[in-house]
Coordinates of C-alpha atoms in Angstrom, one line a residue:
M254 CA 169.4 107.9 106.1
Q255 CA 168.3 109.9 109.1
E256 CA 165.6 112.4 108.6
K257 CA 166.3 116.1 109.2
M258 CA 163.4 118.1 110.5
I259 CA 163.0 121.8 109.5
L260 CA 160.1 124.1 110.4
L261 CA 159.1 127.0 108.2
A262 CA 156.5 129.7 109.1
D263 CA 155.5 131.8 106.1
D264 CA 152.0 133.0 105.2
D265 CA 152.9 133.5 101.5
Q266 CA 151.9 130.2 100.0
D267 CA 154.1 130.7 96.9
D268 CA 157.2 131.4 99.0
A269 CA 156.5 128.4 101.2
E270 CA 156.1 126.1 98.2
M271 CA 159.3 127.4 96.6
F272 CA 161.1 126.9 99.9
C273 CA 159.9 123.3 100.3
E274 CA 160.6 122.5 96.7
A275 CA 164.2 123.8 97.0
L276 CA 164.7 121.7 100.2
A277 CA 163.3 118.6 98.4
E278 CA 165.7 119.0 95.5
I279 CA 168.6 119.6 97.9
D280 CA 168.2 116.6 100.3
E281 CA 165.6 113.9 100.3
S282 CA 166.1 113.3 104.0
I283 CA 164.7 116.7 105.0
V284 CA 161.2 116.8 106.2
C285 CA 159.8 120.4 106.1
Y286 CA 156.8 121.3 108.3
C287 CA 155.1 124.4 107.1
S288 CA 152.9 126.8 109.0
E289 CA 151.2 130.0 108.1
N290 CA 152.2 131.8 111.3
G291 CA 154.3 131.5 114.4
S292 CA 151.5 130.0 116.4
G293 CA 151.4 127.1 114.0
V294 CA 155.2 126.6 114.5
L295 CA 154.7 126.4 118.3
N296 CA 151.8 123.9 117.9
T297 CA 153.9 121.8 115.6
L298 CA 156.7 121.8 118.1
K299 CA 154.4 120.7 120.9
N300 CA 153.1 117.8 118.8
Q301 CA 156.5 116.5 117.8
E302 CA 158.8 114.5 120.0
K303 CA 161.8 115.4 117.9
I304 CA 163.3 118.9 118.0
P305 CA 163.9 120.4 114.6
E306 CA 167.4 121.1 113.3
I307 CA 166.4 124.6 112.4
V308 CA 163.4 127.0 112.2
F309 CA 162.9 129.6 109.5
L310 CA 160.5 132.4 110.4
D311 CA 159.0 135.0 108.2
L312 CA 158.6 138.4 109.9
N313 CA 155.2 139.5 108.8
M314 CA 152.4 136.9 109.4
P315 CA 148.9 137.0 110.8
V316 CA 148.0 135.7 114.2
M317 CA 151.6 135.5 115.5
N318 CA 154.4 137.2 113.6
G319 CA 158.0 136.1 113.4
W320 CA 159.2 138.4 116.2
E321 CA 156.6 137.1 118.6
C322 CA 157.4 133.5 117.7
L323 CA 161.1 134.1 118.1
K324 CA 160.6 135.6 121.5
Q325 CA 158.5 132.6 122.6
L326 CA 161.0 130.1 121.2
K327 CA 163.9 131.7 123.0
S328 CA 162.0 132.0 126.3
E329 CA 161.2 128.2 126.5
E330 CA 163.9 125.9 127.9
R331 CA 163.1 123.1 125.5
Y332 CA 163.3 125.3 122.4
K333 CA 165.8 128.0 123.2
D334 CA 168.8 126.2 121.6
I335 CA 167.0 125.6 118.2
P336 CA 168.7 127.8 115.6
V337 CA 166.3 130.3 114.2
I338 CA 166.7 132.1 110.9
M339 CA 164.5 135.1 110.2
I340 CA 163.5 135.5 106.6
S341 CA 161.7 138.5 105.0
T342 CA 161.4 140.7 102.0
S343 CA 162.6 143.6 104.2
S344 CA 166.3 144.5 104.0
Y345 CA 166.1 147.1 106.8
M346 CA 169.1 147.0 109.0
N347 CA 166.9 147.7 112.0
D348 CA 165.1 144.4 111.3
M349 CA 168.4 142.6 111.1
D350 CA 169.6 144.1 114.3
T351 CA 166.3 143.2 116.1
A352 CA 166.6 139.6 114.8
A353 CA 170.1 139.3 116.3
N354 CA 169.1 140.9 119.6
L355 CA 166.1 138.5 120.0
G356 CA 168.3 135.5 119.5
A357 CA 168.1 134.6 115.8
V358 CA 171.3 133.1 114.4
C359 CA 170.8 134.7 110.9
Y360 CA 168.5 136.9 108.8
F361 CA 168.2 136.9 105.1
V362 CA 166.2 138.6 102.5
K363 CA 164.0 136.2 100.6
P364 CA 165.4 135.7 97.1
N365 CA 163.1 135.8 94.1
N366 CA 165.4 133.5 92.3
F367 CA 164.9 129.7 92.9
D368 CA 168.6 128.9 92.3
D369 CA 169.7 131.5 94.8
L370 CA 167.4 130.1 97.4
K371 CA 168.6 126.6 96.7
Q372 CA 172.2 127.7 97.1
V373 CA 171.6 129.3 100.5
L374 CA 169.5 126.4 101.7
R375 CA 172.1 123.9 100.5
L376 CA 174.9 125.6 102.4
I377 CA 172.7 125.8 105.6
T378 CA 171.3 122.2 105.5
S379 CA 174.6 120.6 104.5
N380 CA 176.2 122.0 107.7
L381 CA 173.4 121.3 110.2
E382 CA 175.5 118.6 112.0
N383 CA 178.7 120.6 112.0
G384 CA 177.3 123.8 113.4
L385 CA 176.3 126.7 111.3
K386 CA 178.6 129.5 112.6
E387 CA 181.2 129.1 109.8
T388 CA 178.5 128.8 107.1
F389 CA 176.8 132.0 108.2
S390 CA 180.1 133.7 108.5
N391 CA 180.9 132.8 104.9
L392 CA 177.5 133.9 103.7
E393 CA 177.8 137.2 105.4
K394 CA 181.4 137.9 104.2
N395 CA 180.3 137.3 100.7
K396 CA 177.3 139.7 101.2
Y397 CA 175.1 137.0 99.9
L398 CA 171.4 137.9 99.7
H399 CA 171.7 140.6 102.4
V400 CA 172.5 137.9 105.0
F401 CA 173.1 139.2 108.5
C402 CA 174.3 136.7 111.1
A403 CA 174.6 137.0 114.8
E404 CA 178.1 136.8 116.4

């Protein structure tokens, strides 16, 4: 079984633990690297030979927030094609539009319910090899968890 590498930047320890626990229950082959900010994600990337399948970025974090990290990822040749999903407690349409304009493939509001989080992560991680466009389209059509996906 080939490992799948996922990066998560979230300064809320409870949210990060819930995220990693959900991933562990979904698929044992997923290795989730967590950081408290965008700077940590960039450092993790520099120290890994393997490029992750996907990066999840919280918006509001100290040191380097999600917007700054997303801009940095999309400006570097080695990382620009990594799918990035923005996650936040914010459901402001402006944030969703900004995420799409900066190159994120999707934005979703953090669920408080563990089962909802697992369902979204299961859909995303089970389609990493097949491309995520259809998965995101289905999530958005169903208005699932305030998901907004880029065209």
